[in-house]
Coordinates of N, CA and C in Angstrom, one line a residue:
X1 N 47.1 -38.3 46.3 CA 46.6 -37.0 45.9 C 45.2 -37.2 45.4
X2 N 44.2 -36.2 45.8 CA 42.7 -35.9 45.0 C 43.0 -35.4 43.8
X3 N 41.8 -36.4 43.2 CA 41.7 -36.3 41.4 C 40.6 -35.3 41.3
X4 N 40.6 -34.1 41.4 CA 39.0 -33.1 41.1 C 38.7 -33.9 39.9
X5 N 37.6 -34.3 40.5 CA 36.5 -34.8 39.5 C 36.3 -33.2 38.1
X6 N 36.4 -34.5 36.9 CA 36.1 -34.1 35.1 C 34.5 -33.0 35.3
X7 N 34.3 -32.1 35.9 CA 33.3 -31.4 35.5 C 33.0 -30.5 34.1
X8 N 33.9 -31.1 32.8 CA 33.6 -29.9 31.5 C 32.2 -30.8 30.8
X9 N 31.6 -30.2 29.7 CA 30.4 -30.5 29.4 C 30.2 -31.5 28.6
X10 N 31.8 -32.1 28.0 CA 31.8 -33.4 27.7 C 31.8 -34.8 28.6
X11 N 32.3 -34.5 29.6 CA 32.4 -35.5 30.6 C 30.7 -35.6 31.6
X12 N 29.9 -34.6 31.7 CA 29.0 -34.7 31.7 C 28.0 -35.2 31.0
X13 N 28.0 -34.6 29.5 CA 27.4 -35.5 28.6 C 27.5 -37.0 28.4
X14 N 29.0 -36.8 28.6 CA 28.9 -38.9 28.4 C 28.2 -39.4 30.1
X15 N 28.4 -38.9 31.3 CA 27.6 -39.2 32.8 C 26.0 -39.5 31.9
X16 N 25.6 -38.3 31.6 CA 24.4 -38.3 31.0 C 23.4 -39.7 30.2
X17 N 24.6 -39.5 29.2 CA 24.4 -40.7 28.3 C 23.9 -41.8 28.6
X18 N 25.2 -42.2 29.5 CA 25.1 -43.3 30.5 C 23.7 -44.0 31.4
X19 N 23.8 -42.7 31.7 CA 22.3 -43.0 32.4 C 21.4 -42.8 31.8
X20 N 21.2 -42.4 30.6 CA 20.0 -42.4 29.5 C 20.0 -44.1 29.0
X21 N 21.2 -44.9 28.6 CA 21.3 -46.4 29.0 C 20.8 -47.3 29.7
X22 N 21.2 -46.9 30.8 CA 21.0 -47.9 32.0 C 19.1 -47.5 32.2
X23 N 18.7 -46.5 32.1 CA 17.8 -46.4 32.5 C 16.4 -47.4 31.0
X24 N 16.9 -46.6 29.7 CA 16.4 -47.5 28.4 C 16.4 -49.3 28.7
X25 N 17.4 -49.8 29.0 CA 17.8 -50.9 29.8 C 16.8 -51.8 30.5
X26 N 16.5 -50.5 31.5 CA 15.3 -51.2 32.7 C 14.0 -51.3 31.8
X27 N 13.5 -49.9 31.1 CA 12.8 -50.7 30.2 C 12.4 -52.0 29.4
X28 N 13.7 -51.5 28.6 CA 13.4 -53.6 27.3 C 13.4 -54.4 28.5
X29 N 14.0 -54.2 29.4 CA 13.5 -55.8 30.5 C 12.3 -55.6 31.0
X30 N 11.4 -54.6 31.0 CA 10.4 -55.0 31.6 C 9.3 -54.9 30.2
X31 N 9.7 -55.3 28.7 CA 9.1 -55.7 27.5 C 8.5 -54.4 26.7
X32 N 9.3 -53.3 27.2 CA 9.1 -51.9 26.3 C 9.8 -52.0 25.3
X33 N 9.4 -51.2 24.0 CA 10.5 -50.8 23.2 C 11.0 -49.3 23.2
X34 N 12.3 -49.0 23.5 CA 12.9 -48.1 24.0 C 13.8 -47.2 23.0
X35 N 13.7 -46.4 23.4 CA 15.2 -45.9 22.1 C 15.9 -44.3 22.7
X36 N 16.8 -44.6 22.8 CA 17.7 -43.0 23.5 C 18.1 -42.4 22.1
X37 N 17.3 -41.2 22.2 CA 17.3 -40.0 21.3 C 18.7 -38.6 21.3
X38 N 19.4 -39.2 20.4 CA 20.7 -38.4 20.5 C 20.6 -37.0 19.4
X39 N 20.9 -35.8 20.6 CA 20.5 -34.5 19.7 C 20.1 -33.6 20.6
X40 N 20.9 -32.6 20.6 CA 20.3 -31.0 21.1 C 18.5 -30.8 21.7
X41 N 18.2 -31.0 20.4 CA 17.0 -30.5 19.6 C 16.0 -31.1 20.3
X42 N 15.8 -32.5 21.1 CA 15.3 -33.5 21.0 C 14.4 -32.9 22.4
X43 N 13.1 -33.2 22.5 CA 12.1 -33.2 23.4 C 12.3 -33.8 24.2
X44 N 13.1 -34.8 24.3 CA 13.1 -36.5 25.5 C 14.8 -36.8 25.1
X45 N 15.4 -37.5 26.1 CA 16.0 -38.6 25.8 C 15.9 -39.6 25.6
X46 N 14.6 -40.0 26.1 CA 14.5 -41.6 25.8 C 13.0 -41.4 25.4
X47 N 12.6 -42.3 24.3 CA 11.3 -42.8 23.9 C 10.9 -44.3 24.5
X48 N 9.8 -44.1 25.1 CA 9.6 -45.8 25.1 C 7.9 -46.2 24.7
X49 N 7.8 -47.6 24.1 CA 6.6 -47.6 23.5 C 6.2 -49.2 24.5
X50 N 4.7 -49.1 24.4 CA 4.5 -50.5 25.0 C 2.6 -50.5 25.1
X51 N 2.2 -51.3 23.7 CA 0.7 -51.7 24.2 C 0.5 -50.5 22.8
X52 N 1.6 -49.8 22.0 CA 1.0 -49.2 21.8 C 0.7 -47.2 21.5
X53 N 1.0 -47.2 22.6 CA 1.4 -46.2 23.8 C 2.5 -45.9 23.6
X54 N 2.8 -44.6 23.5 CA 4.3 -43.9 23.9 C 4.2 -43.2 25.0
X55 N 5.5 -42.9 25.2 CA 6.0 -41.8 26.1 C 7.3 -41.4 26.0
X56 N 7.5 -40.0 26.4 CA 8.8 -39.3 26.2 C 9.5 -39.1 27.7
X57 N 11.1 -39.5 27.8 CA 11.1 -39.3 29.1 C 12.2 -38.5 29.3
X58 N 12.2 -37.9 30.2 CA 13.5 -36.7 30.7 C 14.6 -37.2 31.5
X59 N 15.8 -37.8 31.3 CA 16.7 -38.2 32.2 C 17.9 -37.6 32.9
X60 N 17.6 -37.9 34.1 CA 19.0 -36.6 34.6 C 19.7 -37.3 35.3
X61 N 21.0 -37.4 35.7 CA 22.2 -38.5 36.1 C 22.2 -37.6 37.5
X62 N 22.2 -37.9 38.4 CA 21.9 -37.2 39.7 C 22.9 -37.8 41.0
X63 N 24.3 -38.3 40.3 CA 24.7 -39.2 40.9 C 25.2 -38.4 42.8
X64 N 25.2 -37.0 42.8 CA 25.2 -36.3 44.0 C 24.0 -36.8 44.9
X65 N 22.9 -36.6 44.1 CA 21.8 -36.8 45.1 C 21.6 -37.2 46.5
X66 N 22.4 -38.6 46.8 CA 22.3 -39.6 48.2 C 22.6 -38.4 49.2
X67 N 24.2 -38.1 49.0 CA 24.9 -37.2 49.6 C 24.4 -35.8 49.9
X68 N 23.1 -35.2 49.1 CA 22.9 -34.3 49.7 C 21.2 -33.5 49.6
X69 N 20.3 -35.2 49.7 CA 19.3 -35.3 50.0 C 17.9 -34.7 49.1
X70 N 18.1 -34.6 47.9 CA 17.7 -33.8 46.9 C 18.0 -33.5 45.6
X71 N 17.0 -33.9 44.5 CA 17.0 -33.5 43.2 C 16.7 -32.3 42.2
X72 N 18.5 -31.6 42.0 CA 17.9 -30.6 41.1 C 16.9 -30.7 39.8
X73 N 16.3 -29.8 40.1 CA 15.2 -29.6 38.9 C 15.2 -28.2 37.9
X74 N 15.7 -28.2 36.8 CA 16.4 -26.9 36.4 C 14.8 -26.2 35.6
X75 N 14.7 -25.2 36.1 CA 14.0 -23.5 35.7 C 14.4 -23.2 34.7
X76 N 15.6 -22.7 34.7 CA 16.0 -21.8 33.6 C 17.2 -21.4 33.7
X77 N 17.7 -20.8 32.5 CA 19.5 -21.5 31.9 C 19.5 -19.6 31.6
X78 N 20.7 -19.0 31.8 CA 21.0 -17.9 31.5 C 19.5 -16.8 31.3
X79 N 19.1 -17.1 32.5 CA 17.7 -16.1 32.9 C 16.5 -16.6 31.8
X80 N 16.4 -17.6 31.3 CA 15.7 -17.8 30.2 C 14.9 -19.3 30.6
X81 N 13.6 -19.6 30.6 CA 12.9 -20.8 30.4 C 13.6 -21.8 29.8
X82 N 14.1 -22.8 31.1 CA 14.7 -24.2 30.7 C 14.5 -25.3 31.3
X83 N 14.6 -26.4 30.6 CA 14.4 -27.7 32.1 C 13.2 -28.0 32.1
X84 N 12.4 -28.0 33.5 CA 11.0 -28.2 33.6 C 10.1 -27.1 33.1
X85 N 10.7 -25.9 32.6 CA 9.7 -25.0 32.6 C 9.3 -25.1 30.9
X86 N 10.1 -25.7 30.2 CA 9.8 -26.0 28.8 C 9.9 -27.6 28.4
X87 N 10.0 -28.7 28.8 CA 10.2 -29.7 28.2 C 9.1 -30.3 27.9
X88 N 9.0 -31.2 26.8 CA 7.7 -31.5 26.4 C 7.5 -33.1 26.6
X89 N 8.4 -33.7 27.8 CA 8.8 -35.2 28.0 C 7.5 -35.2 28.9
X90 N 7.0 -36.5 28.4 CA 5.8 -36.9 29.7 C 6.2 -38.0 31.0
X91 N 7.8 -38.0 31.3 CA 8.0 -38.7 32.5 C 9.3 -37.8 32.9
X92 N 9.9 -37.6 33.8 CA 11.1 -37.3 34.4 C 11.8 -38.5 35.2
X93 N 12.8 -38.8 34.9 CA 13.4 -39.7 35.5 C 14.8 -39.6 36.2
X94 N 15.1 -39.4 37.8 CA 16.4 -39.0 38.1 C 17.2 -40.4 38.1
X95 N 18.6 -40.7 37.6 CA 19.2 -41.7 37.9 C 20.2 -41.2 38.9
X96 N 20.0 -42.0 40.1 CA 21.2 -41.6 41.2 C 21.4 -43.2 41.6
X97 N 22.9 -43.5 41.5 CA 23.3 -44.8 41.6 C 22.8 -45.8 41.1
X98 N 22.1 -47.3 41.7 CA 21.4 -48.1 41.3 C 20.1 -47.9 41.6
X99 N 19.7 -46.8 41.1 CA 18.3 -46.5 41.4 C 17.8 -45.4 40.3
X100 N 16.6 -45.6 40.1 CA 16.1 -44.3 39.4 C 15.0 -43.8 39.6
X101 N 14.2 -42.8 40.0 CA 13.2 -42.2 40.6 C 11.9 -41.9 39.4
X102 N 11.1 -42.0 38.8 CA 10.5 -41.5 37.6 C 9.4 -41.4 37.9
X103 N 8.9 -39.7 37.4 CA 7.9 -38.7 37.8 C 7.2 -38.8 36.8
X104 N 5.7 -38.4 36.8 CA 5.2 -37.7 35.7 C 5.6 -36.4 35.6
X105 N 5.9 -35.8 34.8 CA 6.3 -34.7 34.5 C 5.0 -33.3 35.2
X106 N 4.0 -33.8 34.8 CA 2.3 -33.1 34.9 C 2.6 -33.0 36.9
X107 N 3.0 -34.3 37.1 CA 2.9 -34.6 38.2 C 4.1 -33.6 39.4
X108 N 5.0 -33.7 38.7 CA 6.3 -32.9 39.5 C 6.6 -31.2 39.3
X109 N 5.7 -31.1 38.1 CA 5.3 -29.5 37.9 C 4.0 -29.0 39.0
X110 N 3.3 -30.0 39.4 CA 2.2 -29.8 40.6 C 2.8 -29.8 42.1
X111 N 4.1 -30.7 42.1 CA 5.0 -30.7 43.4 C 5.4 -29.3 43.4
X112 N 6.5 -29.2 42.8 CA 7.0 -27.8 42.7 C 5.8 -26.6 43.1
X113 N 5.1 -26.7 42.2 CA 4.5 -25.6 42.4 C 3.6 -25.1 43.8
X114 N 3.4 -26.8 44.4 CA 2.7 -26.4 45.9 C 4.3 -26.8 47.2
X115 N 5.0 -26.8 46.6 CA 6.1 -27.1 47.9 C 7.0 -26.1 48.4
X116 N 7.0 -24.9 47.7 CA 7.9 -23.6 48.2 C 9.5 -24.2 48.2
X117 N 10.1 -25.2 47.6 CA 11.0 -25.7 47.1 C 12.3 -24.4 47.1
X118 N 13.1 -24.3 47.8 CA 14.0 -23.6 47.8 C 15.1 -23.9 46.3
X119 N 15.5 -22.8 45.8 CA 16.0 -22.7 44.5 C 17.8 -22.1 44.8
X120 N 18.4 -22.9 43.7 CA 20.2 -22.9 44.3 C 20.4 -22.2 42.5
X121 N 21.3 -21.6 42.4 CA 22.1 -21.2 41.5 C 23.4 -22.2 41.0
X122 N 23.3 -23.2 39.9 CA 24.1 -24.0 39.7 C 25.2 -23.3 38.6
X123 N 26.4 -24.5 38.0 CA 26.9 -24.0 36.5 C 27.1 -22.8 36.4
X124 N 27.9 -22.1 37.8 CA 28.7 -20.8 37.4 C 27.4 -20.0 37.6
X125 N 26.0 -20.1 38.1 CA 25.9 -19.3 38.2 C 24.5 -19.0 36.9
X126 N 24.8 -19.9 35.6 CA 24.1 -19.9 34.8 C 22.9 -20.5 34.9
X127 N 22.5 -21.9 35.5 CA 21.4 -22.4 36.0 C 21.0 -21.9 36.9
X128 N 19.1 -22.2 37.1 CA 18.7 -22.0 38.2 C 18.2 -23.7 38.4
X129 N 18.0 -23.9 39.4 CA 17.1 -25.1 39.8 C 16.6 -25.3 41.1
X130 N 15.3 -26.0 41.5 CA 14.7 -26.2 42.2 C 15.3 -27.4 43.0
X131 N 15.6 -27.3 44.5 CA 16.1 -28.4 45.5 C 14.4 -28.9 45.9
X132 N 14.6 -30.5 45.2 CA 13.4 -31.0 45.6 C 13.8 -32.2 46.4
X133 N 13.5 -32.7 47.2 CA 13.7 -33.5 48.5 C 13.5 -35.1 47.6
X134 N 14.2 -36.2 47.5 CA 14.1 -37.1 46.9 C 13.1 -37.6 47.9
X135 N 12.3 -37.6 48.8 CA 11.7 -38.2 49.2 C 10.2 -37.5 48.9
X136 N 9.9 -36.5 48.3 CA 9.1 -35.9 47.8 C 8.9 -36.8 46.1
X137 N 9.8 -36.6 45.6 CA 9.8 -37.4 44.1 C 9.3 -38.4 44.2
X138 N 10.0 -39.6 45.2 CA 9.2 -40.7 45.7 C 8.1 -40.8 46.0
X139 N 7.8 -40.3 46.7 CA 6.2 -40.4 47.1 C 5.0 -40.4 46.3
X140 N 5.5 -39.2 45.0 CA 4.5 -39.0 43.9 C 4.8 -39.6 42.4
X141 N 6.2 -40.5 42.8 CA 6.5 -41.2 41.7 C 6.8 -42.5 42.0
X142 N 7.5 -43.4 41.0 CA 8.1 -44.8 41.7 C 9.6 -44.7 41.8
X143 N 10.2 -45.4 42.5 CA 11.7 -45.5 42.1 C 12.0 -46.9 41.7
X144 N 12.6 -47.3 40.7 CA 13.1 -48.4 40.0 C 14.4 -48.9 40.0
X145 N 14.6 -50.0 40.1 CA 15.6 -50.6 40.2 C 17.0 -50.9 39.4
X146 N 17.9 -50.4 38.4 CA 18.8 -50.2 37.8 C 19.8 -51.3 37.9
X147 N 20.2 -52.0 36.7 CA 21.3 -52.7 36.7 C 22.4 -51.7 36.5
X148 N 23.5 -52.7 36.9 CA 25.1 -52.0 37.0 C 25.0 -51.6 35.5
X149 N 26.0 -50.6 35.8 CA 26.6 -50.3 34.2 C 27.6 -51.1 33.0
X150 N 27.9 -51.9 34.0 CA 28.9 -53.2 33.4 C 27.6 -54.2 32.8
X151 N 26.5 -53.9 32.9 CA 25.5 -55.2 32.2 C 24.8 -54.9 31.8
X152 N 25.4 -53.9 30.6 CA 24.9 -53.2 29.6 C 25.4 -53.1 28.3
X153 N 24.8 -53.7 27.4 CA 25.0 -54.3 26.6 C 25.6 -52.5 25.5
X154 N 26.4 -52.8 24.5 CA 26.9 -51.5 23.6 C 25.6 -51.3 22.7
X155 N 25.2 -49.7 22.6 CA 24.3 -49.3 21.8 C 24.4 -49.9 20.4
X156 N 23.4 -49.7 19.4 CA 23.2 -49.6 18.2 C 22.6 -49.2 17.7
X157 N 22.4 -48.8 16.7 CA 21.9 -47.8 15.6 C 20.8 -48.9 14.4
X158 N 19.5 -47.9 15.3 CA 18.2 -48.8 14.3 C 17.1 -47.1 14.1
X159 N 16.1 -47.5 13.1 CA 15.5 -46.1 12.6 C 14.1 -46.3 13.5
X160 N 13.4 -44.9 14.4 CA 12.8 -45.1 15.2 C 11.6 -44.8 14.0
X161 N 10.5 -45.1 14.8 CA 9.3 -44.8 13.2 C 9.2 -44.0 12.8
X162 N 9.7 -42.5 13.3 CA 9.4 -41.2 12.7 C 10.7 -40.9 11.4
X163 N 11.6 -41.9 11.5 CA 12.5 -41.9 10.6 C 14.0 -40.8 11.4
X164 N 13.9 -40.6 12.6 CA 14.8 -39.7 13.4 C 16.0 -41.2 13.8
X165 N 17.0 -40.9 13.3 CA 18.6 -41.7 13.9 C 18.4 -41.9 15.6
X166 N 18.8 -43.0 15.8 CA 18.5 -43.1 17.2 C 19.2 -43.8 18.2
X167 N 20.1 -44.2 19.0 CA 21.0 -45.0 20.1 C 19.8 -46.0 20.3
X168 N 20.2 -47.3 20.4 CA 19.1 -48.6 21.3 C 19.8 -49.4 21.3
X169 N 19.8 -49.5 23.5 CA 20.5 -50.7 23.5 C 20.0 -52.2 23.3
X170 N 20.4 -53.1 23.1 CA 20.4 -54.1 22.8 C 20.1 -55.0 23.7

C-alpha cells in the first residue's frame, strides 16, 4: 500500500531544517563559520562568516525539483508580500537532493524580473510562487555539492556575536 507522504507544517519544518544542515555543513568544510538561525522572526536561516565578511542566506528544501524541472520561488503568502519579495538574505540557496543551487538574492530578483516566469498557486491555494527553471538558477548561480544526511554531525547550541541563540553544526 502507498504511504501519502507527511505534508503538515511540522513535517516540513523539520525537511526544512534538515536542509538548513546539510547545507551550514558544506560551509564549515569549505573553512566558513556558519550558524542556522532558529526562529520565525529571522531574516536568513543560515549566517555564514568568512575573511570577515558575512552573509545571510535563504534555504529552501526543494526535494521535488529533479522531477519537475523547476524551483519554486514564493511572492507572496495570503495575497500579501512574502518570500522573495521581502527577505533581507543576501544568498538564496535551493537544496534538491545532493545538490544545492545558491543565488545571489540581488541576482535572482533580476532573473525573475526579466524572465516572464510563469507563477503556480501552492499550499491550498495560499502561496503564490514563481516556476523558475533550475537551469536558469544555474547559470546565474553555482550549484554545490552536498554530503548525505547521515554525515552530519548533531547540532549544538553556541551564542552567535549578536548575542541571538543559534543551531551550529559541528
Amino acid at each position: 500500500m502507498y504511504a501519502k507522504p507527511d505534508t503538515s507544517w511540522e513535517a516540513q519544518l523539520a525537511k526544512g531544517q534538515r536542509a538548513e544542515l546539510r547545507l551550514a555543513d558544506y560551509y564549515i568544510r569549505r573553512g566558513f563559520v556558519a550558524a542556522v538561525v532558529r526562529g520565525r522572526c529571522s531574516e536568513a536561516d543560515i549566517i555564514i562568516k568568512k575573511g570577515g565578511h558575512y552573509w545571510a542566506v535563504e534555504v529552501k528544501d526543494c526535494a521535488g525539483a529533479f522531477k519537475y524541472g523547476f524551483f519554486p520561488v514564493e511572492h507572496s503568502y495570503k495575497q500579501k508580500p512574502s518570500g522573495l519579495e521581502t527577505t533581507g538574505a543576501d544568498i538564496w540557496a535551493f537544496v534538491a537532493g545532493s545538490e544545492a543551487y545558491a543565488i545571489a538574492t540581488q541576482k535572482l530578483r533580476e532573473l525573475i524580473g526579466n524572465g516572464g516566469y510563469e507563477t503556480k498557486s501552492m499550499c491550498h491555494g495560499e502561496t503564490q510562487c514563481w516556476l523558475v527553471p533550475i537551469a536558469d538558477v544555474e547559470a546565474c548561480g553555482k550549484r554545490l555539492k552536498l554530503m548525505p544526511p547521515d554525515a552530519i554531525s548533531r547540532p549544538w547550541k553556541q551564542r552567535w556575536p549578536t548575542g541571538r541563540q543559534v543551531g551550529h553544526p559541528e
